[in-house]
Amino acid sequence: RRGARGFAGLARKFRIMDDDGSKTLDMSEFSKALAEMDMVVTPKEARLLFETFDTGNDGSISYEEFIQGVRDPMTPRRLALVRQAFTIIDADGSGAVEPHEIASRYDASKHPEVIAGK
């Protein structure tokens, strides 16, 4: 799946794998998740895969690292569109988007799922 539902599914899987609720995966949780997904890998392969996801080299995989590891990179066109949308939403130019900025710029009433009553 792509889009918001795809991300929601990935977020759910990440939370399920995160046994201790730390919002990160350690090597033990990662290895357990691989086994539960019937991925047959040697301990060395599991460690190499873990290290590939752990781009911060801190011994854990954050949600952001997980998403970056499983998601294809954005095309230049899509990246430009995201940057343009961010600039529009970041009304005060702070470089961060606050919830009130999103609320002031986004009218969810026109979203097809809202219209459909979902």
Short mmCIF file of N, CA and C in Angstrom, two decimals:
data_model
loop_
_atom_site.label_atom_id
_atom_site.label_comp_id
_atom_site.label_asym_id
_atom_site.label_seq_id
_atom_site.Cartn_x
_atom_site.Cartn_y
_atom_site.Cartn_z
N ARG A 1 0.83 -1.19 0.00
CA ARG A 1 0.00 0.00 0.00
C ARG A 1 0.87 1.24 0.00
N ARG A 2 0.31 2.28 -0.53
CA ARG A 2 1.02 3.55 -0.59
C ARG A 2 0.22 4.61 0.15
N GLY A 3 0.84 5.74 0.37
CA GLY A 3 0.16 6.86 0.98
C GLY A 3 -0.05 6.70 2.47
N ALA A 4 -1.06 7.40 2.98
CA ALA A 4 -1.30 7.45 4.42
C ALA A 4 -1.61 6.08 5.00
N ARG A 5 -2.36 5.28 4.29
CA ARG A 5 -2.70 3.95 4.81
C ARG A 5 -1.47 3.07 4.89
N GLY A 6 -0.58 3.21 3.92
CA GLY A 6 0.67 2.45 3.95
C GLY A 6 1.50 2.84 5.16
N PHE A 7 1.59 4.14 5.43
CA PHE A 7 2.34 4.59 6.60
C PHE A 7 1.67 4.16 7.89
N ALA A 8 0.35 4.20 7.92
CA ALA A 8 -0.35 3.75 9.13
C ALA A 8 -0.07 2.28 9.39
N GLY A 9 -0.05 1.48 8.34
CA GLY A 9 0.26 0.06 8.49
C GLY A 9 1.68 -0.15 8.99
N LEU A 10 2.63 0.62 8.45
CA LEU A 10 4.01 0.51 8.90
C LEU A 10 4.15 0.95 10.35
N ALA A 11 3.46 2.02 10.71
CA ALA A 11 3.52 2.49 12.10
C ALA A 11 2.96 1.43 13.04
N ARG A 12 1.89 0.79 12.64
CA ARG A 12 1.28 -0.26 13.46
C ARG A 12 2.25 -1.42 13.64
N LYS A 13 2.87 -1.86 12.55
CA LYS A 13 3.83 -2.96 12.63
C LYS A 13 5.00 -2.60 13.53
N PHE A 14 5.47 -1.37 13.42
CA PHE A 14 6.58 -0.92 14.26
C PHE A 14 6.19 -0.99 15.74
N ARG A 15 4.98 -0.49 16.07
CA ARG A 15 4.53 -0.52 17.47
C ARG A 15 4.41 -1.95 17.98
N ILE A 16 3.97 -2.86 17.12
CA ILE A 16 3.85 -4.27 17.52
C ILE A 16 5.23 -4.85 17.80
N MET A 17 6.21 -4.52 16.97
CA MET A 17 7.57 -5.04 17.16
C MET A 17 8.23 -4.45 18.40
N ASP A 18 7.83 -3.26 18.79
CA ASP A 18 8.43 -2.55 19.92
C ASP A 18 7.88 -3.09 21.24
N ASP A 19 8.40 -4.24 21.66
CA ASP A 19 7.88 -4.94 22.85
C ASP A 19 7.94 -4.11 24.13
N ASP A 20 8.99 -3.33 24.31
CA ASP A 20 9.14 -2.60 25.57
C ASP A 20 8.57 -1.18 25.54
N GLY A 21 7.97 -0.80 24.41
CA GLY A 21 7.34 0.52 24.32
C GLY A 21 8.31 1.69 24.30
N SER A 22 9.56 1.44 23.94
CA SER A 22 10.58 2.49 23.95
C SER A 22 10.55 3.39 22.72
N LYS A 23 9.70 3.05 21.77
CA LYS A 23 9.60 3.76 20.49
C LYS A 23 10.85 3.57 19.64
N THR A 24 11.62 2.55 19.98
CA THR A 24 12.77 2.13 19.19
C THR A 24 12.81 0.61 19.21
N LEU A 25 13.53 0.03 18.26
CA LEU A 25 13.72 -1.42 18.25
C LEU A 25 15.17 -1.72 18.58
N ASP A 26 15.37 -2.60 19.56
CA ASP A 26 16.73 -3.06 19.82
C ASP A 26 16.96 -4.34 19.01
N MET A 27 18.16 -4.88 19.09
CA MET A 27 18.50 -6.05 18.29
C MET A 27 17.60 -7.23 18.62
N SER A 28 17.26 -7.40 19.88
CA SER A 28 16.40 -8.50 20.30
C SER A 28 15.01 -8.39 19.68
N GLU A 29 14.41 -7.21 19.75
CA GLU A 29 13.08 -6.99 19.17
C GLU A 29 13.12 -7.16 17.65
N PHE A 30 14.17 -6.67 17.03
CA PHE A 30 14.32 -6.78 15.59
C PHE A 30 14.44 -8.24 15.16
N SER A 31 15.27 -9.01 15.88
CA SER A 31 15.44 -10.43 15.56
C SER A 31 14.14 -11.20 15.74
N LYS A 32 13.42 -10.88 16.82
CA LYS A 32 12.13 -11.52 17.07
C LYS A 32 11.15 -11.22 15.94
N ALA A 33 11.13 -9.97 15.49
CA ALA A 33 10.23 -9.57 14.40
C ALA A 33 10.58 -10.32 13.11
N LEU A 34 11.87 -10.47 12.82
CA LEU A 34 12.28 -11.22 11.63
C LEU A 34 11.77 -12.65 11.70
N ALA A 35 11.92 -13.27 12.87
CA ALA A 35 11.46 -14.65 13.05
C ALA A 35 9.95 -14.75 12.89
N GLU A 36 9.21 -13.79 13.46
CA GLU A 36 7.75 -13.81 13.38
C GLU A 36 7.26 -13.60 11.94
N MET A 37 8.09 -12.97 11.12
CA MET A 37 7.73 -12.77 9.71
C MET A 37 8.26 -13.91 8.85
N ASP A 38 8.71 -14.98 9.51
CA ASP A 38 9.24 -16.16 8.82
C ASP A 38 10.41 -15.84 7.89
N MET A 39 11.20 -14.86 8.28
CA MET A 39 12.39 -14.53 7.51
C MET A 39 13.55 -15.35 8.07
N VAL A 40 14.06 -16.23 7.26
CA VAL A 40 15.13 -17.11 7.70
C VAL A 40 16.46 -16.43 7.40
N VAL A 41 17.10 -15.94 8.44
CA VAL A 41 18.40 -15.28 8.32
C VAL A 41 19.31 -15.79 9.41
N THR A 42 20.59 -15.78 9.14
CA THR A 42 21.57 -16.16 10.17
C THR A 42 21.69 -15.00 11.15
N PRO A 43 22.21 -15.25 12.34
CA PRO A 43 22.44 -14.14 13.28
C PRO A 43 23.31 -13.03 12.67
N LYS A 44 24.30 -13.42 11.88
CA LYS A 44 25.16 -12.42 11.24
C LYS A 44 24.36 -11.57 10.24
N GLU A 45 23.50 -12.22 9.45
CA GLU A 45 22.66 -11.49 8.49
C GLU A 45 21.69 -10.56 9.21
N ALA A 46 21.12 -11.04 10.32
CA ALA A 46 20.21 -10.21 11.10
C ALA A 46 20.94 -8.98 11.63
N ARG A 47 22.16 -9.16 12.11
CA ARG A 47 22.96 -8.04 12.62
C ARG A 47 23.27 -7.04 11.50
N LEU A 48 23.64 -7.54 10.33
CA LEU A 48 23.93 -6.65 9.20
C LEU A 48 22.69 -5.87 8.77
N LEU A 49 21.56 -6.55 8.74
CA LEU A 49 20.31 -5.88 8.40
C LEU A 49 19.96 -4.82 9.45
N PHE A 50 20.12 -5.18 10.72
CA PHE A 50 19.87 -4.24 11.81
C PHE A 50 20.75 -3.00 11.66
N GLU A 51 22.03 -3.22 11.39
CA GLU A 51 22.97 -2.11 11.25
C GLU A 51 22.64 -1.23 10.04
N THR A 52 22.04 -1.83 9.01
CA THR A 52 21.62 -1.05 7.85
C THR A 52 20.50 -0.09 8.22
N PHE A 53 19.55 -0.56 9.02
CA PHE A 53 18.45 0.30 9.49
C PHE A 53 18.93 1.33 10.50
N ASP A 54 19.85 0.95 11.37
CA ASP A 54 20.33 1.80 12.46
C ASP A 54 21.33 2.83 11.93
N THR A 55 20.83 3.80 11.18
CA THR A 55 21.71 4.79 10.56
C THR A 55 22.37 5.72 11.57
N GLY A 56 21.79 5.83 12.76
CA GLY A 56 22.38 6.66 13.81
C GLY A 56 23.47 5.94 14.59
N ASN A 57 23.64 4.66 14.31
CA ASN A 57 24.65 3.83 14.99
C ASN A 57 24.57 3.93 16.52
N ASP A 58 23.34 3.94 17.04
CA ASP A 58 23.18 4.02 18.49
C ASP A 58 22.67 2.71 19.10
N GLY A 59 22.63 1.66 18.29
CA GLY A 59 22.20 0.36 18.81
C GLY A 59 20.70 0.17 18.85
N SER A 60 19.96 1.09 18.24
CA SER A 60 18.51 0.95 18.18
C SER A 60 18.01 1.54 16.86
N ILE A 61 16.82 1.10 16.47
CA ILE A 61 16.21 1.60 15.24
C ILE A 61 15.00 2.45 15.64
N SER A 62 15.06 3.73 15.32
CA SER A 62 13.93 4.62 15.59
C SER A 62 12.88 4.41 14.50
N TYR A 63 11.68 4.93 14.75
CA TYR A 63 10.62 4.84 13.75
C TYR A 63 11.07 5.50 12.44
N GLU A 64 11.72 6.67 12.55
CA GLU A 64 12.18 7.38 11.36
C GLU A 64 13.18 6.54 10.57
N GLU A 65 14.11 5.89 11.28
CA GLU A 65 15.08 5.03 10.61
C GLU A 65 14.38 3.85 9.94
N PHE A 66 13.38 3.31 10.62
CA PHE A 66 12.62 2.18 10.08
C PHE A 66 11.92 2.58 8.78
N ILE A 67 11.24 3.72 8.80
CA ILE A 67 10.53 4.20 7.62
C ILE A 67 11.50 4.46 6.47
N GLN A 68 12.62 5.11 6.77
CA GLN A 68 13.60 5.38 5.72
C GLN A 68 14.14 4.08 5.13
N GLY A 69 14.25 3.06 5.96
CA GLY A 69 14.78 1.79 5.50
C GLY A 69 13.84 0.99 4.63
N VAL A 70 12.53 1.15 4.82
CA VAL A 70 11.57 0.36 4.06
C VAL A 70 10.93 1.14 2.91
N ARG A 71 11.10 2.41 2.88
CA ARG A 71 10.45 3.25 1.87
C ARG A 71 11.40 3.61 0.75
N ASP A 72 10.89 3.60 -0.44
CA ASP A 72 11.67 4.06 -1.59
C ASP A 72 11.98 5.55 -1.42
N PRO A 73 13.13 6.00 -1.93
CA PRO A 73 13.42 7.44 -1.86
C PRO A 73 12.43 8.23 -2.71
N MET A 74 12.19 9.47 -2.31
CA MET A 74 11.29 10.33 -3.07
C MET A 74 11.94 10.75 -4.37
N THR A 75 11.13 10.85 -5.40
CA THR A 75 11.62 11.37 -6.67
C THR A 75 11.87 12.87 -6.49
N PRO A 76 12.73 13.46 -7.31
CA PRO A 76 12.95 14.91 -7.20
C PRO A 76 11.66 15.71 -7.34
N ARG A 77 10.77 15.28 -8.21
CA ARG A 77 9.49 15.98 -8.39
C ARG A 77 8.65 15.93 -7.12
N ARG A 78 8.58 14.75 -6.51
CA ARG A 78 7.79 14.61 -5.30
C ARG A 78 8.42 15.39 -4.15
N LEU A 79 9.74 15.36 -4.05
CA LEU A 79 10.43 16.11 -3.01
C LEU A 79 10.17 17.61 -3.15
N ALA A 80 10.18 18.11 -4.38
CA ALA A 80 9.89 19.53 -4.62
C ALA A 80 8.47 19.86 -4.20
N LEU A 81 7.53 18.97 -4.47
CA LEU A 81 6.13 19.18 -4.08
C LEU A 81 5.99 19.20 -2.56
N VAL A 82 6.66 18.29 -1.88
CA VAL A 82 6.61 18.25 -0.41
C VAL A 82 7.20 19.53 0.17
N ARG A 83 8.32 19.97 -0.38
CA ARG A 83 8.94 21.21 0.11
C ARG A 83 8.02 22.41 -0.11
N GLN A 84 7.36 22.44 -1.25
CA GLN A 84 6.43 23.53 -1.55
C GLN A 84 5.27 23.52 -0.56
N ALA A 85 4.72 22.35 -0.30
CA ALA A 85 3.61 22.24 0.66
C ALA A 85 4.07 22.65 2.06
N PHE A 86 5.27 22.22 2.45
CA PHE A 86 5.80 22.58 3.77
C PHE A 86 5.93 24.10 3.90
N THR A 87 6.46 24.73 2.86
CA THR A 87 6.64 26.18 2.88
C THR A 87 5.30 26.89 3.04
N ILE A 88 4.28 26.39 2.37
CA ILE A 88 2.95 26.99 2.48
C ILE A 88 2.39 26.82 3.89
N ILE A 89 2.54 25.64 4.46
CA ILE A 89 1.97 25.36 5.79
C ILE A 89 2.76 26.07 6.89
N ASP A 90 4.07 26.20 6.74
CA ASP A 90 4.92 26.84 7.74
C ASP A 90 4.75 28.35 7.65
N ALA A 91 3.60 28.83 8.12
CA ALA A 91 3.20 30.22 7.96
C ALA A 91 4.18 31.21 8.57
N ASP A 92 4.79 30.86 9.70
CA ASP A 92 5.69 31.81 10.35
C ASP A 92 7.15 31.66 9.90
N GLY A 93 7.41 30.71 8.99
CA GLY A 93 8.76 30.54 8.46
C GLY A 93 9.77 30.02 9.47
N SER A 94 9.29 29.35 10.50
CA SER A 94 10.17 28.87 11.58
C SER A 94 10.97 27.63 11.19
N GLY A 95 10.56 26.97 10.13
CA GLY A 95 11.23 25.72 9.76
C GLY A 95 10.61 24.51 10.43
N ALA A 96 9.57 24.74 11.21
CA ALA A 96 8.83 23.66 11.87
C ALA A 96 7.35 23.92 11.65
N VAL A 97 6.59 22.85 11.53
CA VAL A 97 5.15 22.99 11.33
C VAL A 97 4.44 22.63 12.63
N GLU A 98 3.70 23.58 13.14
CA GLU A 98 2.94 23.40 14.38
C GLU A 98 1.51 22.98 14.03
N PRO A 99 0.85 22.25 14.95
CA PRO A 99 -0.53 21.81 14.69
C PRO A 99 -1.47 22.94 14.28
N HIS A 100 -1.34 24.11 14.92
CA HIS A 100 -2.25 25.22 14.57
C HIS A 100 -2.03 25.70 13.13
N GLU A 101 -0.79 25.57 12.63
CA GLU A 101 -0.53 25.97 11.24
C GLU A 101 -1.21 25.01 10.26
N ILE A 102 -1.17 23.73 10.60
CA ILE A 102 -1.85 22.74 9.75
C ILE A 102 -3.35 23.00 9.76
N ALA A 103 -3.89 23.20 10.96
CA ALA A 103 -5.34 23.43 11.10
C ALA A 103 -5.78 24.67 10.34
N SER A 104 -4.95 25.70 10.30
CA SER A 104 -5.34 26.93 9.62
C SER A 104 -5.24 26.82 8.10
N ARG A 105 -4.51 25.84 7.59
CA ARG A 105 -4.29 25.72 6.16
C ARG A 105 -5.01 24.54 5.51
N TYR A 106 -5.47 23.59 6.31
CA TYR A 106 -6.04 22.36 5.74
C TYR A 106 -7.49 22.23 6.14
N ASP A 107 -8.35 22.14 5.15
CA ASP A 107 -9.79 21.97 5.37
C ASP A 107 -10.15 20.52 5.07
N ALA A 108 -10.24 19.71 6.12
CA ALA A 108 -10.51 18.28 5.96
C ALA A 108 -11.93 18.00 5.48
N SER A 109 -12.81 18.98 5.54
CA SER A 109 -14.21 18.74 5.14
C SER A 109 -14.35 18.36 3.67
N LYS A 110 -13.37 18.68 2.87
CA LYS A 110 -13.41 18.36 1.44
C LYS A 110 -12.75 17.02 1.11
N HIS A 111 -12.17 16.37 2.11
CA HIS A 111 -11.49 15.09 1.89
C HIS A 111 -12.53 14.03 1.53
N PRO A 112 -12.25 13.19 0.51
CA PRO A 112 -13.23 12.18 0.07
C PRO A 112 -13.71 11.25 1.20
N GLU A 113 -12.83 10.90 2.12
CA GLU A 113 -13.26 10.01 3.20
C GLU A 113 -14.18 10.73 4.19
N VAL A 114 -13.96 12.02 4.40
CA VAL A 114 -14.85 12.80 5.27
C VAL A 114 -16.21 12.93 4.59
N ILE A 115 -16.20 13.24 3.32
CA ILE A 115 -17.45 13.36 2.57
C ILE A 115 -18.22 12.04 2.59
N ALA A 116 -17.50 10.92 2.50
CA ALA A 116 -18.13 9.60 2.51
C ALA A 116 -18.56 9.16 3.91
N GLY A 117 -18.23 9.97 4.91
CA GLY A 117 -18.64 9.64 6.28
C GLY A 117 -17.77 8.62 6.98
N LYS A 118 -16.56 8.44 6.51
CA LYS A 118 -15.65 7.45 7.13
C LYS A 118 -14.91 8.04 8.30
#
